[in-house]
PDB file of C-alpha atoms in Angstrom:
ATOM      1  CA  UNK A  25      -0.252  21.783  25.850  1.00 63.00           C
ATOM      2  CA  UNK A  26       2.479  23.660  24.029  1.00 76.00           C
ATOM      3  CA  UNK A  27      -0.035  24.830  21.408  1.00 73.00           C
ATOM      4  CA  UNK A  28      -2.332  26.084  24.141  1.00 72.00           C
ATOM      5  CA  UNK A  29       0.512  28.047  25.725  1.00 71.00           C
ATOM      6  CA  UNK A  30       2.463  29.271  22.735  1.00 67.00           C
ATOM      7  CA  UNK A  31       0.290  28.607  19.705  1.00 75.00           C
ATOM      8  CA  UNK A  32       1.519  26.915  16.538  1.00 77.00           C
ATOM      9  CA  UNK A  33       5.189  27.759  15.972  1.00 81.00           C
ATOM     10  CA  UNK A  34       5.670  26.108  12.602  1.00 84.00           C
ATOM     11  CA  UNK A  35       3.349  27.537   9.890  1.00 88.00           C
ATOM     12  CA  UNK A  36       1.103  25.309   7.829  1.00 90.00           C
ATOM     13  CA  UNK A  37       1.095  25.479   4.051  1.00 91.00           C
ATOM     14  CA  UNK A  38      -1.918  26.227   1.884  1.00 93.00           C
ATOM     15  CA  UNK A  39      -2.744  27.127  -1.723  1.00 94.00           C
ATOM     16  CA  UNK A  40      -5.644  29.200  -3.146  1.00 93.00           C
ATOM     17  CA  UNK A  41      -8.648  27.250  -4.436  1.00 91.00           C
ATOM     18  CA  UNK A  42      -9.834  27.973  -7.935  1.00 87.00           C
ATOM     19  CA  UNK A  43     -13.362  28.674  -6.708  1.00 87.00           C
ATOM     20  CA  UNK A  44     -12.246  30.752  -3.754  1.00 89.00           C
ATOM     21  CA  UNK A  45     -10.867  30.029  -0.319  1.00 91.00           C
ATOM     22  CA  UNK A  46      -7.766  27.968   0.487  1.00 92.00           C
ATOM     23  CA  UNK A  47      -6.714  24.323   0.543  1.00 92.00           C
ATOM     24  CA  UNK A  48      -4.544  23.270   3.447  1.00 91.00           C
ATOM     25  CA  UNK A  49      -1.648  21.181   2.140  1.00 91.00           C
ATOM     26  CA  UNK A  50       0.508  20.696   5.219  1.00 88.00           C
ATOM     27  CA  UNK A  51      -0.315  21.248   8.859  1.00 85.00           C
ATOM     28  CA  UNK A  52      -3.496  19.272   9.357  1.00 85.00           C
ATOM     29  CA  UNK A  53      -2.392  17.941  12.723  1.00 85.00           C
ATOM     30  CA  UNK A  54      -1.336  21.407  13.819  1.00 85.00           C
ATOM     31  CA  UNK A  55      -4.778  22.691  12.787  1.00 86.00           C
ATOM     32  CA  UNK A  56      -6.468  19.934  14.766  1.00 86.00           C
ATOM     33  CA  UNK A  57      -4.257  20.714  17.750  1.00 85.00           C
ATOM     34  CA  UNK A  58      -5.079  24.387  17.531  1.00 86.00           C
ATOM     35  CA  UNK A  59      -8.811  23.670  17.474  1.00 85.00           C
ATOM     36  CA  UNK A  60      -8.511  21.390  20.532  1.00 84.00           C
ATOM     37  CA  UNK A  61      -6.525  24.103  22.336  1.00 84.00           C
ATOM     38  CA  UNK A  62      -9.303  26.633  21.581  1.00 85.00           C
ATOM     39  CA  UNK A  63      -7.258  28.649  19.127  1.00 82.00           C
ATOM     40  CA  UNK A  64      -9.016  30.338  16.261  1.00 82.00           C
ATOM     41  CA  UNK A  65      -5.921  31.200  14.224  1.00 84.00           C
ATOM     42  CA  UNK A  66      -2.641  29.634  13.209  1.00 88.00           C
ATOM     43  CA  UNK A  67       0.135  30.853  10.942  1.00 89.00           C
ATOM     44  CA  UNK A  68      -0.159  29.763   7.278  1.00 89.00           C
ATOM     45  CA  UNK A  69       2.077  30.211   4.264  1.00 91.00           C
ATOM     46  CA  UNK A  70       0.081  30.560   1.047  1.00 94.00           C
ATOM     47  CA  UNK A  71       1.676  29.613  -2.291  1.00 92.00           C
ATOM     48  CA  UNK A  72       0.358  28.788  -5.744  1.00 92.00           C
ATOM     49  CA  UNK A  73       1.327  25.147  -5.958  1.00 91.00           C
ATOM     50  CA  UNK A  74       0.399  22.805  -8.787  1.00 90.00           C
ATOM     51  CA  UNK A  75      -1.447  19.545  -7.997  1.00 91.00           C
ATOM     52  CA  UNK A  76       1.779  17.523  -8.268  1.00 91.00           C
ATOM     53  CA  UNK A  77       3.689  19.986  -6.039  1.00 90.00           C
ATOM     54  CA  UNK A  78       0.886  19.971  -3.487  1.00 91.00           C
ATOM     55  CA  UNK A  79       0.892  16.146  -3.395  1.00 90.00           C
ATOM     56  CA  UNK A  80       4.635  15.992  -2.835  1.00 89.00           C
ATOM     57  CA  UNK A  81       4.515  18.565   0.001  1.00 90.00           C
ATOM     58  CA  UNK A  82       1.560  16.827   1.643  1.00 89.00           C
ATOM     59  CA  UNK A  83       3.286  13.458   1.544  1.00 90.00           C
ATOM     60  CA  UNK A  84       6.615  14.796   2.852  1.00 88.00           C
ATOM     61  CA  UNK A  85       4.876  16.601   5.773  1.00 85.00           C
ATOM     62  CA  UNK A  86       3.009  13.483   6.871  1.00 84.00           C
ATOM     63  CA  UNK A  87       5.256  10.529   6.105  1.00 86.00           C
ATOM     64  CA  UNK A  88       7.730  11.296   8.877  1.00 79.00           C
ATOM     65  CA  UNK A  89       5.167  10.712  11.611  1.00 81.00           C
ATOM     66  CA  UNK A  90       6.333   8.155  14.142  1.00 81.00           C
ATOM     67  CA  UNK A  91       2.921   6.535  14.232  1.00 86.00           C
ATOM     68  CA  UNK A  92       2.385   6.228  10.491  1.00 91.00           C
ATOM     69  CA  UNK A  93       0.937   2.858   9.460  1.00 95.00           C
ATOM     70  CA  UNK A  94       2.446   0.697   6.697  1.00 95.00           C
ATOM     71  CA  UNK A  95      -0.694   1.166   4.566  1.00 96.00           C
ATOM     72  CA  UNK A  96      -0.475   4.971   4.946  1.00 94.00           C
ATOM     73  CA  UNK A  97       3.216   5.004   4.008  1.00 94.00           C
ATOM     74  CA  UNK A  98       2.541   2.697   1.001  1.00 95.00           C
ATOM     75  CA  UNK A  99      -0.203   4.943  -0.354  1.00 95.00           C
ATOM     76  CA  UNK A 100       1.806   8.074   0.376  1.00 93.00           C
ATOM     77  CA  UNK A 101       4.889   6.788  -1.462  1.00 94.00           C
ATOM     78  CA  UNK A 102       2.718   5.768  -4.433  1.00 94.00           C
ATOM     79  CA  UNK A 103       1.127   9.235  -4.554  1.00 93.00           C
ATOM     80  CA  UNK A 104       4.504  11.008  -4.392  1.00 92.00           C
ATOM     81  CA  UNK A 105       6.093   8.679  -6.970  1.00 92.00           C
ATOM     82  CA  UNK A 106       3.259   9.304  -9.435  1.00 92.00           C
ATOM     83  CA  UNK A 107       3.369  13.040  -8.879  1.00 91.00           C
ATOM     84  CA  UNK A 108       7.114  13.166  -9.434  1.00 89.00           C
ATOM     85  CA  UNK A 109       6.882  11.055 -12.588  1.00 87.00           C
ATOM     86  CA  UNK A 110       4.104  13.269 -13.858  1.00 86.00           C
ATOM     87  CA  UNK A 111       6.232  16.369 -13.313  1.00 80.00           C
ATOM     88  CA  UNK A 112       8.840  14.856 -15.619  1.00 74.00           C
ATOM     89  CA  UNK A 113      11.725  16.724 -14.021  1.00 65.00           C
ATOM     90  CA  UNK A 114      15.213  15.269 -14.683  1.00 64.00           C
ATOM     91  CA  UNK A 115      17.489  15.617 -11.659  1.00 68.00           C
ATOM     92  CA  UNK A 116      19.892  12.833 -12.570  1.00 69.00           C
ATOM     93  CA  UNK A 117      18.738  10.809  -9.553  1.00 77.00           C
ATOM     94  CA  UNK A 118      16.671   7.658  -9.353  1.00 84.00           C
ATOM     95  CA  UNK A 119      13.038   8.794  -8.825  1.00 86.00           C
ATOM     96  CA  UNK A 120      12.493   6.119  -6.198  1.00 89.00           C
ATOM     97  CA  UNK A 121      15.529   7.352  -4.252  1.00 89.00           C
ATOM     98  CA  UNK A 122      14.141  10.895  -4.423  1.00 88.00           C
ATOM     99  CA  UNK A 123      10.766   9.658  -3.126  1.00 89.00           C
ATOM    100  CA  UNK A 124      12.441   8.166  -0.066  1.00 89.00           C
ATOM    101  CA  UNK A 125      14.726  11.102   0.743  1.00 86.00           C
ATOM    102  CA  UNK A 126      12.339  12.643   3.296  1.00 78.00           C
ATOM    103  CA  UNK A 127      12.442   9.469   5.403  1.00 84.00           C
ATOM    104  CA  UNK A 128      15.950   8.284   4.539  1.00 88.00           C
ATOM    105  CA  UNK A 129      14.755   5.147   2.777  1.00 90.00           C
ATOM    106  CA  UNK A 130      16.368   3.811  -0.355  1.00 91.00           C
ATOM    107  CA  UNK A 131      14.806   2.995  -3.738  1.00 92.00           C
ATOM    108  CA  UNK A 132      14.422  -0.711  -2.917  1.00 94.00           C
ATOM    109  CA  UNK A 133      12.417  -0.047   0.247  1.00 94.00           C
ATOM    110  CA  UNK A 134      10.259   2.584  -1.492  1.00 94.00           C
ATOM    111  CA  UNK A 135       9.564   0.184  -4.348  1.00 94.00           C
ATOM    112  CA  UNK A 136       8.375  -2.490  -1.908  1.00 95.00           C
ATOM    113  CA  UNK A 137       6.042  -0.001  -0.209  1.00 96.00           C
ATOM    114  CA  UNK A 138       4.596   0.989  -3.578  1.00 95.00           C
ATOM    115  CA  UNK A 139       4.059  -2.677  -4.374  1.00 95.00           C
ATOM    116  CA  UNK A 140       2.317  -3.062  -0.983  1.00 96.00           C
ATOM    117  CA  UNK A 141      -0.145  -0.345  -1.973  1.00 96.00           C
ATOM    118  CA  UNK A 142      -1.623  -2.742  -4.528  1.00 95.00           C
ATOM    119  CA  UNK A 143      -3.072  -4.927  -1.778  1.00 95.00           C
ATOM    120  CA  UNK A 144      -6.799  -4.853  -1.119  1.00 94.00           C
ATOM    121  CA  UNK A 145      -7.904  -2.652   1.790  1.00 94.00           C
ATOM    122  CA  UNK A 146      -8.638  -5.761   3.868  1.00 94.00           C
ATOM    123  CA  UNK A 147      -5.141  -7.189   3.412  1.00 94.00           C
ATOM    124  CA  UNK A 148      -3.569  -3.795   4.061  1.00 95.00           C
ATOM    125  CA  UNK A 149      -5.392  -3.704   7.356  1.00 95.00           C
ATOM    126  CA  UNK A 150      -3.930  -7.129   8.182  1.00 92.00           C
ATOM    127  CA  UNK A 151      -0.440  -5.674   7.567  1.00 93.00           C
ATOM    128  CA  UNK A 152      -1.237  -2.673   9.764  1.00 95.00           C
ATOM    129  CA  UNK A 153      -2.402  -4.921  12.616  1.00 93.00           C
ATOM    130  CA  UNK A 154       0.590  -7.271  12.115  1.00 90.00           C
ATOM    131  CA  UNK A 155      -1.684 -10.171  11.282  1.00 87.00           C
ATOM    132  CA  UNK A 156       0.193 -10.347   8.012  1.00 88.00           C
ATOM    133  CA  UNK A 157       3.918  -9.591   7.677  1.00 89.00           C
ATOM    134  CA  UNK A 158       5.226  -6.758   5.518  1.00 93.00           C
ATOM    135  CA  UNK A 159       7.244  -9.095   3.243  1.00 90.00           C
ATOM    136  CA  UNK A 160       4.277 -11.469   2.906  1.00 88.00           C
ATOM    137  CA  UNK A 161       2.081  -8.517   2.017  1.00 91.00           C
ATOM    138  CA  UNK A 162       4.518  -7.466  -0.717  1.00 92.00           C
ATOM    139  CA  UNK A 163       4.486 -11.002  -2.163  1.00 88.00           C
ATOM    140  CA  UNK A 164       0.676 -11.157  -2.131  1.00 89.00           C
ATOM    141  CA  UNK A 165       0.487  -7.786  -3.925  1.00 91.00           C
ATOM    142  CA  UNK A 166       1.533  -9.510  -7.157  1.00 89.00           C
ATOM    143  CA  UNK A 167      -1.637 -11.631  -7.114  1.00 86.00           C
ATOM    144  CA  UNK A 168      -4.776 -10.614  -8.930  1.00 85.00           C
ATOM    145  CA  UNK A 169      -7.635  -9.013  -6.960  1.00 88.00           C
ATOM    146  CA  UNK A 170      -9.575 -12.264  -7.067  1.00 84.00           C
ATOM    147  CA  UNK A 171      -6.615 -14.281  -5.798  1.00 83.00           C
ATOM    148  CA  UNK A 172      -6.089 -11.738  -3.000  1.00 86.00           C
ATOM    149  CA  UNK A 173      -9.672 -12.304  -1.913  1.00 86.00           C
ATOM    150  CA  UNK A 174      -9.049 -16.022  -1.598  1.00 81.00           C
ATOM    151  CA  UNK A 175      -5.826 -15.440   0.317  1.00 82.00           C
ATOM    152  CA  UNK A 176      -7.679 -13.154   2.733  1.00 84.00           C
ATOM    153  CA  UNK A 177     -10.301 -15.865   3.388  1.00 80.00           C
ATOM    154  CA  UNK A 178      -7.677 -18.494   4.153  1.00 77.00           C
ATOM    155  CA  UNK A 179      -5.650 -16.214   6.415  1.00 77.00           C
ATOM    156  CA  UNK A 180      -8.811 -15.427   8.352  1.00 77.00           C
ATOM    157  CA  UNK A 181      -9.502 -19.152   8.706  1.00 73.00           C
ATOM    158  CA  UNK A 182      -6.054 -20.577   9.360  1.00 67.00           C
ATOM    159  CA  UNK A 183      -3.681 -17.689   9.949  1.00 65.00           C
ATOM    160  CA  UNK A 184      -0.361 -17.507   8.157  1.00 61.00           C
ATOM    161  CA  UNK A 185       1.852 -19.608  10.356  1.00 50.00           C
ATOM    162  CA  UNK A 186       2.932 -22.747   8.477  1.00 40.00           C
ATOM    163  CA  UNK A 187       3.968 -21.682   4.983  1.00 52.00           C
ATOM    164  CA  UNK A 188       5.115 -18.314   3.701  1.00 46.00           C
ATOM    165  CA  UNK A 189       3.460 -16.540   0.798  1.00 55.00           C
ATOM    166  CA  UNK A 190       6.793 -16.706  -1.037  1.00 52.00           C
ATOM    167  CA  UNK A 191       6.632 -20.482  -0.948  1.00 51.00           C
ATOM    168  CA  UNK A 192       3.023 -20.332  -2.046  1.00 51.00           C
ATOM    169  CA  UNK A 193       3.999 -18.268  -5.090  1.00 52.00           C
ATOM    170  CA  UNK A 194       6.629 -20.868  -5.920  1.00 53.00           C
ATOM    171  CA  UNK A 195       3.988 -23.560  -5.833  1.00 49.00           C
ATOM    172  CA  UNK A 196       1.813 -21.475  -8.159  1.00 49.00           C
ATOM    173  CA  UNK A 197       4.628 -21.017 -10.598  1.00 49.00           C
ATOM    174  CA  UNK A 198       5.405 -24.727 -10.687  1.00 48.00           C
ATOM    175  CA  UNK A 199       1.740 -25.407 -11.517  1.00 40.00           C
ATOM    176  CA  UNK A 200       1.223 -27.633  -8.518  1.00 39.00           C
ATOM    177  CA  UNK A 201      -2.225 -26.090  -8.346  1.00 42.00           C
ATOM    178  CA  UNK A 202      -3.474 -28.936 -10.470  1.00 42.00           C
ATOM    179  CA  UNK A 203      -2.500 -31.506  -7.853  1.00 39.00           C
ATOM    180  CA  UNK A 204      -4.317 -29.449  -5.222  1.00 42.00           C
ATOM    181  CA  UNK A 205      -7.371 -29.455  -7.431  1.00 43.00           C
ATOM    182  CA  UNK A 206      -7.279 -33.253  -7.485  1.00 44.00           C
ATOM    183  CA  UNK A 207      -6.429 -33.677 -11.219  1.00 43.00           C
ATOM    184  CA  UNK A 208      -3.277 -34.509 -13.114  1.00 39.00           C
ATOM    185  CA  UNK A 209      -1.371 -31.605 -14.630  1.00 43.00           C
ATOM    186  CA  UNK A 210      -1.716 -32.887 -18.200  1.00 44.00           C
ATOM    187  CA  UNK A 211      -5.436 -33.512 -17.798  1.00 43.00           C
ATOM    188  CA  UNK A 212      -5.975 -30.047 -16.363  1.00 43.00           C
ATOM    189  CA  UNK A 213      -4.163 -28.391 -19.234  1.00 47.00           C
ATOM    190  CA  UNK A 214      -6.249 -30.386 -21.700  1.00 45.00           C
ATOM    191  CA  UNK A 215      -9.375 -29.391 -19.842  1.00 44.00           C
ATOM    192  CA  UNK A 216      -8.383 -25.697 -20.048  1.00 46.00           C
ATOM    193  CA  UNK A 217      -8.105 -26.060 -23.803  1.00 46.00           C
ATOM    194  CA  UNK A 218     -11.664 -27.306 -24.207  1.00 42.00           C
ATOM    195  CA  UNK A 219     -14.525 -24.989 -24.970  1.00 43.00           C
ATOM    196  CA  UNK A 220     -16.675 -24.048 -22.064  1.00 42.00           C
ATOM    197  CA  UNK A 221     -14.109 -24.924 -19.355  1.00 38.00           C
ATOM    198  CA  UNK A 222     -14.196 -22.667 -16.332  1.00 46.00           C
ATOM    199  CA  UNK A 223     -12.264 -22.839 -13.093  1.00 49.00           C
ATOM    200  CA  UNK A 224     -14.731 -23.100 -10.277  1.00 52.00           C
ATOM    201  CA  UNK A 225     -14.667 -21.141  -7.057  1.00 54.00           C
ATOM    202  CA  UNK A 226     -14.559 -24.366  -5.117  1.00 55.00           C
ATOM    203  CA  UNK A 227     -11.424 -25.382  -6.962  1.00 53.00           C
ATOM    204  CA  UNK A 228      -9.733 -22.122  -6.013  1.00 54.00           C
ATOM    205  CA  UNK A 229     -10.769 -22.473  -2.396  1.00 55.00           C
ATOM    206  CA  UNK A 230      -9.252 -25.980  -2.309  1.00 54.00           C
ATOM    207  CA  UNK A 231      -6.012 -24.628  -3.828  1.00 54.00           C
ATOM    208  CA  UNK A 232      -5.541 -21.753  -1.394  1.00 56.00           C
ATOM    209  CA  UNK A 233      -6.409 -23.920   1.571  1.00 55.00           C
ATOM    210  CA  UNK A 234      -3.660 -26.330   0.466  1.00 54.00           C
ATOM    211  CA  UNK A 235      -1.168 -23.441   0.507  1.00 52.00           C
ATOM    212  CA  UNK A 236      -1.729 -22.829   4.144  1.00 52.00           C
ATOM    213  CA  UNK A 237      -1.966 -26.366   5.446  1.00 52.00           C
TER     214      UNK A 237
END
């Protein structure tokens, strides 16, 4: 309503495109609001920003939204972190701290969000819908893509109520997987050393189901 009455008060930010025209870097929601209000113009500041600078500005302008999803923040932090590292500027500050300055979050929190970005799209959606907790999502992010797929299947089947992912990782590290597979640890290690041994998908399904029993 305010845009309809007064127009956009805070200018968007754009940069010239190499092939002509302009790329809007910040102000996408204001542009959408202007279009819905029937406006054909909105104020824009045009600057020649590099790709890294454009990425940082875009992230900072969007990450402070109240309705931002964990997956959006995770991907945004990752983009900004990579852009800042690519710039190679030395400010004397921790890069992760600098990444979180726009939202007031410290390096530890930013790092956890960046780890979260390694989740598959399906698991990220579970975090967004609170089907999977943030901390659990961070723990799962250390698993391989294949292992994440199995975790997703088991969460869909059984939920994630009885045993945390952190405990599951502890089980994995202690090599209790062999017991879940129905074979002794020593025998399994011997089997892995033989030519032609492969771990079957059924074995993995059994293991991950055990984690969530």
